[in-house]
Tab-separated table of C-alpha atoms in Angstrom:
chain	number	residue	atom	x	y	z
J	28	MET	CA	-7.995	16.241	-1.030
J	29	ASN	CA	-5.756	13.722	1.066
J	30	SER	CA	-2.529	13.960	-0.946
J	31	VAL	CA	0.614	13.999	1.346
J	32	LEU	CA	3.096	15.311	-1.195
J	33	ARG	CA	2.806	19.128	-1.587
J	34	THR	CA	6.188	19.786	-3.817
J	35	SER	CA	4.566	22.367	-6.518
J	36	GLY	CA	4.910	20.734	-10.082
J	37	LEU	CA	6.512	17.363	-10.082
J	38	GLY	CA	7.223	17.520	-13.202
J	39	LEU	CA	10.978	16.599	-12.709
J	40	PHE	CA	9.688	13.883	-10.380
J	41	THR	CA	10.955	11.814	-13.760
J	42	ASP	CA	13.404	9.858	-14.646
J	43	LEU	CA	16.093	11.590	-17.545
J	44	TYR	CA	15.251	9.021	-20.002
J	45	GLU	CA	11.410	9.729	-19.893
J	46	LEU	CA	12.980	13.352	-21.091
J	47	THR	CA	15.031	12.509	-23.437
J	48	MET	CA	12.925	10.081	-25.019
J	49	ALA	CA	10.179	12.384	-24.494
J	50	GLN	CA	12.018	15.106	-26.896
J	51	ALA	CA	12.975	12.395	-29.442
J	52	TYR	CA	9.251	11.279	-29.837
J	53	ASP	CA	8.825	15.405	-30.101
J	54	ALA	CA	11.712	15.584	-32.841
J	55	GLU	CA	10.030	12.288	-34.447
J	56	GLY	CA	6.691	13.730	-34.847
J	57	MET	CA	5.067	10.703	-32.495
J	58	HIS	CA	2.330	12.557	-31.234
J	59	GLU	CA	-0.620	9.463	-31.301
J	60	THR	CA	-2.054	7.199	-28.612
J	61	ALA	CA	-0.453	4.841	-26.451
J	62	VAL	CA	-1.626	2.965	-24.037
J	63	PHE	CA	0.619	1.727	-20.957
J	64	GLU	CA	-0.092	-0.800	-18.153
J	65	LEU	CA	1.340	-0.755	-14.730
J	66	PHE	CA	1.351	-4.123	-13.414
J	67	PHE	CA	3.927	-6.760	-11.463
J	68	ARG	CA	5.119	-10.052	-12.980
J	69	SER	CA	5.270	-11.924	-9.686
J	70	LEU	CA	4.744	-12.134	-6.459
J	71	PRO	CA	7.817	-12.128	-3.629
J	72	PRO	CA	7.850	-16.322	-2.069
J	73	GLY	CA	4.984	-17.372	-0.009
J	74	ARG	CA	3.053	-14.702	-0.489
J	75	ASN	CA	-0.576	-15.515	-2.394
J	76	PHE	CA	-2.279	-11.575	-3.538
J	77	ALA	CA	-1.515	-8.401	-3.510
J	78	VAL	CA	-3.892	-5.289	-2.830
J	79	ALA	CA	-3.742	-2.732	-4.892
J	80	ALA	CA	-3.045	0.622	-3.202
J	81	GLY	CA	-1.833	4.258	-4.324
J	82	ILE	CA	-4.357	4.740	-6.987
J	83	TRP	CA	-5.718	7.833	-5.711
J	84	ASP	CA	-2.150	9.728	-4.948
J	85	ALA	CA	-1.688	8.329	-8.835
J	86	LEU	CA	-4.958	10.105	-9.923
J	87	ALA	CA	-4.180	13.102	-8.218
J	88	TYR	CA	-0.848	13.996	-9.524
J	89	LEU	CA	-1.978	13.183	-13.183
J	90	GLU	CA	-4.411	16.155	-12.585
J	91	SER	CA	-1.905	18.464	-11.643
J	92	VAL	CA	1.581	17.966	-12.861
J	93	HIS	CA	3.123	20.440	-14.536
J	94	PHE	CA	6.831	22.343	-14.855
J	95	THR	CA	7.720	25.304	-13.444
J	96	ASP	CA	9.574	27.911	-14.878
J	97	GLU	CA	12.397	26.567	-11.985
J	98	ASP	CA	12.127	23.223	-13.550
J	99	ALA	CA	12.908	24.690	-17.184
J	100	ASP	CA	15.609	26.946	-15.963
J	101	TYR	CA	17.175	23.538	-14.365
J	102	LEU	CA	16.787	21.875	-17.002
J	103	ARG	CA	18.014	24.455	-19.967
J	104	ARG	CA	21.555	23.713	-17.643
J	105	GLN	CA	21.529	20.332	-18.300
J	106	GLY	CA	22.577	21.373	-21.822
J	107	LEU	CA	20.105	17.903	-23.537
J	108	PHE	CA	17.415	19.807	-24.430
J	109	SER	CA	16.002	22.594	-26.893
J	110	ASP	CA	14.387	25.573	-26.176
J	111	GLU	CA	11.795	25.013	-28.135
J	112	PHE	CA	11.285	21.318	-26.128
J	113	ILE	CA	11.541	23.215	-22.922
J	114	ARG	CA	8.513	25.083	-24.215
J	115	ARG	CA	6.562	22.554	-24.709
J	116	LEU	CA	7.113	20.880	-21.232
J	117	GLN	CA	5.958	24.333	-19.726
J	118	ASP	CA	2.634	23.990	-21.897
J	119	PHE	CA	2.800	20.575	-20.410
J	120	ARG	CA	-0.691	18.826	-18.817
J	121	PHE	CA	-1.866	15.905	-18.667
J	122	GLN	CA	-5.249	15.178	-20.808
J	123	GLY	CA	-5.308	11.516	-21.462
J	124	HIS	CA	-7.580	8.849	-19.470
J	125	VAL	CA	-6.715	6.584	-17.162
J	126	PHE	CA	-8.544	3.158	-15.950
J	127	ALA	CA	-7.438	1.558	-12.781
J	128	VAL	CA	-8.993	-0.973	-10.133
J	129	PRO	CA	-9.977	0.551	-7.093
J	130	GLU	CA	-8.187	0.957	-4.326
J	131	GLY	CA	-8.328	-1.914	-1.855
J	132	THR	CA	-8.623	-4.363	-4.962
J	133	VAL	CA	-7.008	-7.752	-4.605
J	134	VAL	CA	-4.807	-8.259	-7.223
J	135	PHE	CA	-2.369	-10.938	-8.805
J	136	PRO	CA	0.476	-11.188	-11.086
J	137	ASN	CA	0.718	-9.445	-14.538
J	138	GLU	CA	-2.819	-8.132	-13.952
J	139	PRO	CA	-3.262	-4.489	-15.238
J	140	LEU	CA	-3.618	-2.492	-12.018
J	141	VAL	CA	-3.536	0.895	-14.009
J	142	GLN	CA	-3.834	1.609	-17.515
J	143	VAL	CA	-2.962	5.219	-19.359
J	144	VAL	CA	-4.479	6.020	-22.511
J	145	ALA	CA	-3.023	9.252	-23.714
J	146	PRO	CA	-0.611	11.040	-26.043
J	147	MET	CA	2.786	9.271	-26.253
J	148	ILE	CA	4.797	11.788	-24.406
J	149	GLN	CA	2.244	12.141	-21.673
J	150	ALA	CA	1.662	8.789	-21.308
J	151	GLN	CA	5.325	8.164	-21.247
J	152	LEU	CA	6.422	11.440	-18.835
J	153	VAL	CA	4.455	10.346	-15.998
J	154	GLU	CA	6.120	6.450	-15.674
J	155	THR	CA	8.309	7.205	-12.704
J	156	PHE	CA	5.645	8.965	-10.571
J	157	LEU	CA	2.929	6.202	-10.742
J	158	LEU	CA	4.839	3.192	-10.495
J	159	ASN	CA	7.083	5.497	-7.045
J	160	GLN	CA	3.181	5.792	-5.631
J	161	VAL	CA	1.304	2.357	-6.503
J	162	HIS	CA	4.630	0.207	-6.253
J	163	PHE	CA	5.110	1.170	-2.559
J	164	GLN	CA	1.678	1.553	-1.263
J	165	THR	CA	0.754	-1.956	-2.935
J	166	VAL	CA	3.664	-3.333	-0.969
J	167	ILE	CA	2.529	-2.448	2.483
J	168	ALA	CA	-1.119	-2.551	1.926
J	169	SER	CA	-0.253	-6.214	1.192
J	170	LYS	CA	1.992	-6.584	3.968
J	171	ALA	CA	-0.586	-5.184	6.256
J	172	ALA	CA	-3.314	-7.267	4.813
J	173	ARG	CA	-1.673	-10.413	5.676
J	174	ILE	CA	-0.723	-9.193	9.361
J	175	VAL	CA	-4.516	-7.914	9.911
J	176	LEU	CA	-5.497	-11.682	8.820
J	177	ALA	CA	-3.102	-13.432	10.474
J	178	ALA	CA	-4.553	-10.908	14.211
J	179	GLN	CA	-8.437	-12.573	13.433
J	180	GLY	CA	-10.167	-9.510	14.486
J	181	ARG	CA	-7.631	-8.486	17.218
J	182	THR	CA	-6.401	-5.211	17.107
J	183	VAL	CA	-3.697	-4.189	14.722
J	184	VAL	CA	-2.111	-0.715	15.116
J	185	ASP	CA	0.761	1.256	12.755
J	186	PHE	CA	3.750	1.485	14.626
J	187	GLY	CA	6.213	2.182	11.753
J	188	ALA	CA	6.705	5.672	11.408
J	189	ARG	CA	10.393	6.099	13.104
J	190	ARG	CA	11.444	3.197	10.878
J	191	ALA	CA	9.865	4.290	7.470
J	192	HIS	CA	12.354	5.136	4.758
J	193	GLY	CA	11.056	8.688	4.956
J	194	LEU	CA	8.570	11.364	6.021
J	195	ASP	CA	6.303	10.121	2.754
J	196	ALA	CA	6.652	6.339	3.701
J	197	ALA	CA	5.627	6.693	7.268
J	198	LEU	CA	2.537	8.836	6.364
J	199	LYS	CA	1.747	6.276	3.267
J	200	ALA	CA	1.991	3.370	5.416
J	201	ALA	CA	-0.279	4.425	8.152
J	202	ARG	CA	-3.174	5.202	5.726
J	203	ALA	CA	-2.436	1.981	3.459
J	204	SER	CA	-2.349	0.119	6.659
J	205	TYR	CA	-6.010	1.302	7.642
J	206	LEU	CA	-7.337	0.477	4.295
J	207	VAL	CA	-6.485	-3.237	4.600
J	208	GLY	CA	-8.316	-3.086	8.104
J	209	ALA	CA	-5.770	-2.196	10.776
J	210	ASP	CA	-7.376	0.263	13.317
J	211	GLY	CA	-4.899	3.038	13.350
J	212	THR	CA	-1.677	4.268	13.900
J	213	SER	CA	0.639	5.985	16.399
J	214	LEU	CA	1.399	8.942	13.624
J	215	VAL	CA	-0.561	12.309	14.299
J	216	GLU	CA	-0.158	13.535	11.571
J	217	ALA	CA	-1.393	10.800	9.157
J	218	GLY	CA	-4.349	10.724	11.848
J	219	LYS	CA	-4.791	14.248	10.773
J	220	LEU	CA	-4.509	14.228	7.255
J	221	PHE	CA	-6.098	10.990	6.794
J	222	ASP	CA	-9.025	11.357	9.385
J	223	ILE	CA	-7.871	7.711	10.722
J	224	PRO	CA	-7.609	7.166	14.814
J	225	VAL	CA	-4.641	7.542	16.675
J	226	PHE	CA	-3.362	4.962	19.256
J	227	GLY	CA	-0.704	5.695	21.638
J	228	THR	CA	0.640	4.870	25.180
J	229	MET	CA	3.525	5.824	26.944
J	230	ALA	CA	7.336	5.588	26.382
J	231	HIS	CA	9.936	3.863	29.087
J	232	SER	CA	11.467	7.508	29.189
J	233	TYR	CA	8.361	8.839	30.795
J	234	VAL	CA	8.893	6.055	33.429
J	235	GLN	CA	12.985	6.637	34.266
J	236	ALA	CA	12.118	10.068	34.551
J	237	HIS	CA	10.109	9.407	37.652
J	238	ASP	CA	11.757	8.646	40.995
J	239	ASN	CA	10.127	5.190	40.894
J	240	GLU	CA	7.354	3.179	38.451
J	241	ARG	CA	4.902	3.297	41.154
J	242	SER	CA	4.513	7.024	40.529
J	243	ALA	CA	5.066	7.238	36.862
J	244	LEU	CA	1.991	5.225	36.514
J	245	ALA	CA	-0.364	6.770	39.044
J	246	ALA	CA	0.677	10.207	37.854
J	247	PHE	CA	0.368	9.083	34.498
J	248	ALA	CA	-3.563	7.131	35.479
J	249	ARG	CA	-4.504	9.966	36.651
J	250	ARG	CA	-4.074	12.463	33.816
J	251	TYR	CA	-5.114	9.848	31.415
J	252	PRO	CA	-7.676	7.869	32.881
J	253	GLY	CA	-8.309	5.274	30.169
J	254	THR	CA	-5.125	4.730	28.941
J	255	THR	CA	-2.859	1.780	28.361
J	256	LEU	CA	0.406	2.019	31.245
J	257	LEU	CA	4.074	0.249	29.759
J	258	VAL	CA	4.895	-2.255	32.366
J	259	ASP	CA	8.342	-3.744	31.218
J	260	THR	CA	10.796	-0.669	32.090
J	261	TYR	CA	12.209	-2.388	34.796
J	262	ASP	CA	10.538	-5.872	35.589
J	263	THR	CA	7.639	-6.686	33.638
J	264	LEU	CA	5.559	-8.749	36.134
J	265	GLN	CA	6.491	-6.306	38.825
J	266	GLY	CA	5.104	-3.654	36.446
J	267	VAL	CA	1.511	-5.561	36.059
J	268	GLY	CA	1.678	-5.658	40.027
J	269	ARG	CA	2.218	-1.974	40.357
J	270	VAL	CA	-0.765	-1.821	38.362
J	271	ILE	CA	-2.989	-4.121	40.138
J	272	GLU	CA	-2.101	-1.859	43.401
J	273	LEU	CA	-2.601	1.319	41.676
J	274	ALA	CA	-6.409	-0.185	40.785
J	275	ALA	CA	-6.688	-1.129	44.714
J	276	ARG	CA	-5.128	2.131	45.338
J	277	LEU	CA	-7.965	4.244	43.493
J	278	GLY	CA	-11.249	1.877	43.344
J	279	SER	CA	-14.043	2.840	41.304
J	280	ASP	CA	-11.704	5.430	39.699
J	281	PHE	CA	-9.382	3.367	38.307
J	282	HIS	CA	-9.998	3.064	34.612
J	283	VAL	CA	-7.054	2.090	33.051
J	284	GLY	CA	-7.972	0.582	29.986
J	285	ALA	CA	-4.866	-2.229	29.177
J	286	ILE	CA	-1.073	-2.775	29.562
J	287	ARG	CA	1.483	-2.987	27.607
J	288	LEU	CA	4.135	-5.558	26.851
J	289	ASP	CA	7.440	-4.616	25.140
J	290	SER	CA	10.229	-6.942	25.664
J	291	GLY	CA	10.642	-10.616	26.431
J	292	ASP	CA	9.051	-13.627	25.731
J	293	LEU	CA	5.655	-12.253	25.142
J	294	GLU	CA	3.651	-15.455	25.540
J	295	VAL	CA	5.065	-16.352	28.899
J	296	LEU	CA	4.375	-12.570	30.088
J	297	ALA	CA	1.214	-12.462	28.962
J	298	ARG	CA	-0.109	-15.468	30.376
J	299	GLU	CA	0.795	-14.284	34.175
J	300	ALA	CA	-0.139	-10.693	33.273
J	301	ARG	CA	-3.455	-12.092	32.327
J	302	ARG	CA	-3.694	-14.716	35.203
J	303	MET	CA	-2.739	-11.515	37.397
J	304	LEU	CA	-4.884	-9.301	36.276
J	305	ASP	CA	-8.020	-11.407	36.416
J	306	GLN	CA	-7.316	-12.804	39.812
J	307	ALA	CA	-7.046	-9.207	41.108
J	308	GLY	CA	-10.570	-8.597	39.590
J	309	LEU	CA	-8.957	-7.163	36.464
J	310	ALA	CA	-10.342	-8.807	33.621
J	311	GLN	CA	-11.399	-5.516	31.796
J	312	VAL	CA	-7.859	-4.641	31.370
J	313	LYS	CA	-6.584	-5.629	28.118
J	314	ILE	CA	-3.233	-6.526	27.091
J	315	PHE	CA	-1.613	-4.955	24.200
J	316	ALA	CA	2.113	-6.149	22.755
J	317	SER	CA	4.260	-4.559	20.544
J	318	SER	CA	8.198	-5.507	20.243
J	319	GLU	CA	9.202	-6.959	16.657
J	320	LEU	CA	6.160	-8.121	15.920
J	321	ASP	CA	5.181	-9.691	11.768
J	322	GLU	CA	2.312	-11.478	10.976
J	323	ARG	CA	4.175	-15.076	11.920
J	324	ALA	CA	4.649	-14.036	14.917
J	325	ILE	CA	0.811	-12.789	15.580
J	326	SER	CA	-0.434	-15.876	14.161
J	327	ARG	CA	1.761	-18.017	16.188
J	328	PHE	CA	0.168	-15.741	19.578
J	329	VAL	CA	-3.512	-16.279	18.064
J	330	GLU	CA	-3.521	-19.987	17.375
J	331	SER	CA	-1.851	-21.007	20.377
J	332	ASP	CA	-4.950	-18.746	22.449
J	333	VAL	CA	-1.980	-16.448	24.056
J	334	PRO	CA	-4.191	-13.395	25.628
J	335	ILE	CA	-3.194	-10.499	23.833
J	336	ASP	CA	-5.890	-8.210	22.671
J	337	GLY	CA	-3.642	-6.118	20.538
J	338	PHE	CA	-0.714	-5.623	18.376
J	339	GLY	CA	1.864	-2.803	17.765
J	340	VAL	CA	3.327	-3.272	14.739
J	341	GLY	CA	6.414	-1.106	13.480
J	342	THR	CA	9.734	-2.257	11.686
J	343	HIS	CA	8.112	-5.361	9.786
J	344	LEU	CA	5.009	-3.574	8.571
J	345	VAL	CA	6.537	-0.267	7.326
J	346	VAL	CA	9.785	-1.425	5.075
J	347	SER	CA	7.650	-4.928	4.716
J	348	GLU	CA	11.054	-6.236	5.643
J	349	ASP	CA	10.589	-9.720	3.661
J	350	ALA	CA	9.224	-8.765	0.543
J	351	PRO	CA	10.247	-4.948	0.315
J	352	SER	CA	9.097	-5.083	-3.371
J	353	LEU	CA	7.135	-6.224	-6.091
J	354	ASP	CA	8.617	-6.354	-9.811
J	355	MET	CA	6.452	-3.686	-11.047
J	356	ALA	CA	6.130	-2.272	-14.314
J	357	TYR	CA	4.870	0.018	-16.399
J	358	LYS	CA	5.179	-0.886	-20.053
J	359	LEU	CA	3.760	0.300	-23.542
J	360	VAL	CA	1.029	-2.600	-24.769
J	361	GLU	CA	-0.167	-0.338	-27.560
J	362	TYR	CA	0.359	2.519	-30.127
J	363	ALA	CA	-1.049	4.411	-32.589
J	364	GLY	CA	-3.627	1.731	-32.618
J	365	ARG	CA	-1.453	-1.564	-32.603
J	366	GLY	CA	-0.306	-3.867	-29.912
J	367	ARG	CA	3.521	-3.418	-28.887
J	368	ILE	CA	5.223	-6.711	-27.746
J	369	LYS	CA	8.000	-7.090	-25.773
J	370	LEU	CA	10.076	-10.489	-26.200
J	371	SER	CA	12.709	-10.025	-23.638
J	372	THR	CA	13.832	-13.350	-21.440
J	373	SER	CA	11.683	-13.722	-18.529
J	374	LYS	CA	9.925	-10.203	-19.126
J	375	ALA	CA	7.372	-11.162	-22.424
J	376	LEU	CA	4.892	-8.907	-22.433
J	377	TYR	CA	1.653	-9.423	-24.195
J	378	PRO	CA	-0.035	-6.763	-26.346
J	379	GLY	CA	-2.913	-4.491	-26.235
J	380	ARG	CA	-5.045	-2.909	-23.783
J	381	LYS	CA	-6.662	-5.633	-21.470
J	382	GLN	CA	-9.416	-5.771	-18.919
J	383	VAL	CA	-9.448	-8.003	-16.158
J	384	PHE	CA	-12.176	-10.118	-15.583
J	385	ARG	CA	-12.700	-11.756	-11.900
J	386	VAL	CA	-15.226	-14.944	-11.604
J	387	VAL	CA	-17.015	-14.839	-7.751
J	388	GLU	CA	-19.075	-17.654	-6.806
J	389	ASP	CA	-20.520	-18.377	-3.550
J	390	GLY	CA	-18.812	-15.434	-2.027
J	391	ARG	CA	-15.333	-16.142	-3.231
J	392	MET	CA	-12.861	-15.664	-5.832
J	393	GLN	CA	-12.319	-18.370	-8.219
J	394	ARG	CA	-10.341	-16.987	-11.077
J	395	ASP	CA	-9.619	-14.458	-13.017
J	396	ILE	CA	-9.474	-14.371	-17.019
J	397	ILE	CA	-6.997	-11.518	-18.750
J	398	GLY	CA	-9.040	-10.456	-21.975
J	399	ARG	CA	-8.913	-8.050	-24.760
J	400	TRP	CA	-10.225	-4.400	-23.915
J	401	GLY	CA	-13.713	-4.646	-25.379
J	402	ALA	CA	-14.187	-8.482	-25.121
J	403	ARG	CA	-16.977	-10.185	-23.520
J	404	ALA	CA	-16.204	-12.798	-20.663
J	405	GLU	CA	-17.257	-14.098	-17.747
J	406	GLY	CA	-16.934	-12.284	-14.427
J	407	SER	CA	-16.906	-8.791	-13.658
J	408	GLY	CA	-14.378	-6.307	-14.887
J	409	LEU	CA	-11.990	-4.741	-12.222
J	410	LEU	CA	-10.701	-1.676	-14.042
J	411	VAL	CA	-12.387	0.812	-14.259
J	412	PRO	CA	-12.604	4.391	-15.569
J	413	MET	CA	-10.920	7.161	-13.241
J	414	LEU	CA	-9.847	10.173	-15.549
J	415	GLN	CA	-11.201	11.502	-18.693
J	416	GLY	CA	-9.424	13.902	-20.652
J	417	GLY	CA	-6.686	14.435	-17.413
J	418	LYS	CA	-10.068	15.164	-14.560
J	419	ARG	CA	-11.403	13.460	-12.370
J	420	LEU	CA	-14.356	11.271	-12.829
J	421	ALA	CA	-17.437	11.957	-10.542
J	422	GLY	CA	-17.586	8.925	-7.891
J	423	GLN	CA	-13.573	8.922	-8.109
J	424	GLU	CA	-12.996	11.482	-4.872
J	425	GLU	CA	-10.888	9.934	-2.370
J	426	ASP	CA	-13.417	8.489	0.418
J	427	LEU	CA	-10.707	5.841	2.902
J	428	ARG	CA	-13.444	4.774	4.626
J	429	ALA	CA	-15.536	3.553	1.658
J	430	ALA	CA	-12.198	1.986	0.225
J	431	ARG	CA	-11.429	0.093	3.701
J	432	GLU	CA	-15.066	-1.195	3.760
J	433	TYR	CA	-14.746	-2.196	-0.017
J	434	ALA	CA	-10.683	-3.719	0.648
J	435	ILE	CA	-12.295	-5.296	3.875
J	436	GLU	CA	-14.152	-7.350	2.144
J	437	GLN	CA	-11.914	-7.517	-0.922
J	438	LEU	CA	-10.335	-10.041	1.253
J	439	ARG	CA	-13.193	-11.750	2.721
J	440	ARG	CA	-13.683	-13.345	-0.458
J	441	LEU	CA	-10.343	-14.568	-0.728
J	442	PRO	CA	-10.468	-18.628	-0.713
J	443	PRO	CA	-9.043	-19.707	2.501
J	444	PRO	CA	-6.009	-21.462	1.445
J	445	LEU	CA	-4.803	-18.059	-0.229
J	446	ALA	CA	-5.745	-15.979	3.124
J	447	ALA	CA	-2.909	-18.587	4.896
J	448	LEU	CA	0.316	-16.858	5.587
J	449	GLU	CA	1.960	-20.313	3.438
J	450	ALA	CA	1.965	-20.362	-0.321
J	451	ALA	CA	-1.010	-21.994	-1.658
J	452	GLN	CA	-1.191	-25.388	-3.855
J	453	PRO	CA	-2.137	-24.682	-6.271
J	454	ALA	CA	-1.653	-20.508	-6.889
J	455	TYR	CA	-4.917	-18.536	-7.696
J	456	PRO	CA	-5.785	-19.046	-11.199
J	457	VAL	CA	-5.452	-16.427	-13.923
J	458	HIS	CA	-5.781	-17.259	-17.231
J	459	VAL	CA	-4.599	-14.752	-20.544
J	460	SER	CA	-7.237	-15.129	-22.846
J	461	ASP	CA	-6.651	-17.095	-25.864
J	462	ALA	CA	-7.024	-14.034	-28.038
J	463	ILE	CA	-4.627	-12.102	-26.463
J	464	ARG	CA	-2.241	-15.368	-26.487
J	465	HIS	CA	-2.986	-15.287	-30.580
J	466	ASP	CA	-2.604	-11.794	-30.760
J	467	PHE	CA	1.278	-12.035	-28.825
J	468	GLU	CA	2.167	-14.963	-31.475
J	469	SER	CA	1.298	-13.090	-34.843
J	470	LEU	CA	3.077	-9.740	-33.138
J	471	LYS	CA	6.142	-12.350	-32.424
J	472	GLU	CA	6.379	-13.789	-35.464
J	473	SER	CA	5.772	-10.459	-37.534
J	474	MET	CA	8.800	-9.017	-35.278
J	475	GLN	CA	11.481	-12.401	-35.850
J	476	ALA	CA	10.318	-11.928	-39.309
J	477	MET	CA	11.887	-8.382	-39.653
């Protein structure tokens, strides 16, 4: 199992109010089946879609979450919980059912990504972890998908670990990027954990540590013949010239694969570097660029035919700088067989278990319909069974390469306006069925009459 988070139990990875509510539910005998759905309400400005990720970590957690003796001792010291309730927590195991969209599914606002069907206390206590993992990885996968689409087949590598918000974030970002089509990561631990390609060049410090740039480049090329050489430590074009000199000296023993540009006007430098390399008979040497890149910069380079063959993307990817969050929620939609609603301003909630039906025509997504669970509608249902009785179903094991193929195919099915970097007009159509709207209005009338 490729789970990054190794902390034992994880029962306490929950907000305090989940535990206080759970104790209240327990005291009131509220143990009937609840249905919670995890979704996001809207897309960030300029975004046309999101890509669901983090589902596997949610499943791994649900299969193993429990409260340790140390957790129980901590809760006793808080003075909020009875000994009887703490003993119940020590026996806690998730035994519910989970339905979710497969990892890498393109999704839209108000569509359930994860649906938890379990006794009330079990379904309530897992809220925080599920949101934590699905939210972050969906944000990063969505950002990475835009970058990959902008690159139009050129190499994309995650360079973000040193700017990520912690160890778990760095690892999950590497995996989420690879899921949607990035070629790999610079982070070796992620390469090991997830069996994804690792990429690396050299740092400016290596060049600085040598007496001169010429000797540094020669030494590194001798050690790693097919490497990428960093050429902008002192003067970029002079650095390109050093690589050309090195090729002349080594002759048939010269196997350097690329040069890397990491500063300055990348368009101007890439064009001149390409001219110099081609003039020297080094057309096989590629140009790799980094330095504060995002999808918009990459798109400009690609659309202007700038001769850059690959991109290392760091900060803007790993923190999704322009859109670092989604308005994601985990809400009760059914309890004890009855639909539940929420009427808060701008946060109204449709009742009951739902399915998302997607209509695809001629290989392109056309529209989605959010309908009642078990109802018939055109298109194919996106939510599939993942856990039954707290145990993962056959066929739902982690397989990153299969999920990657699925995610890339999902992106290919986007209508061209949705794959663009600007907001599509109109937005992708997501319809709520008449039956669900009727259920909402009926419940609203009954609640307002109380």
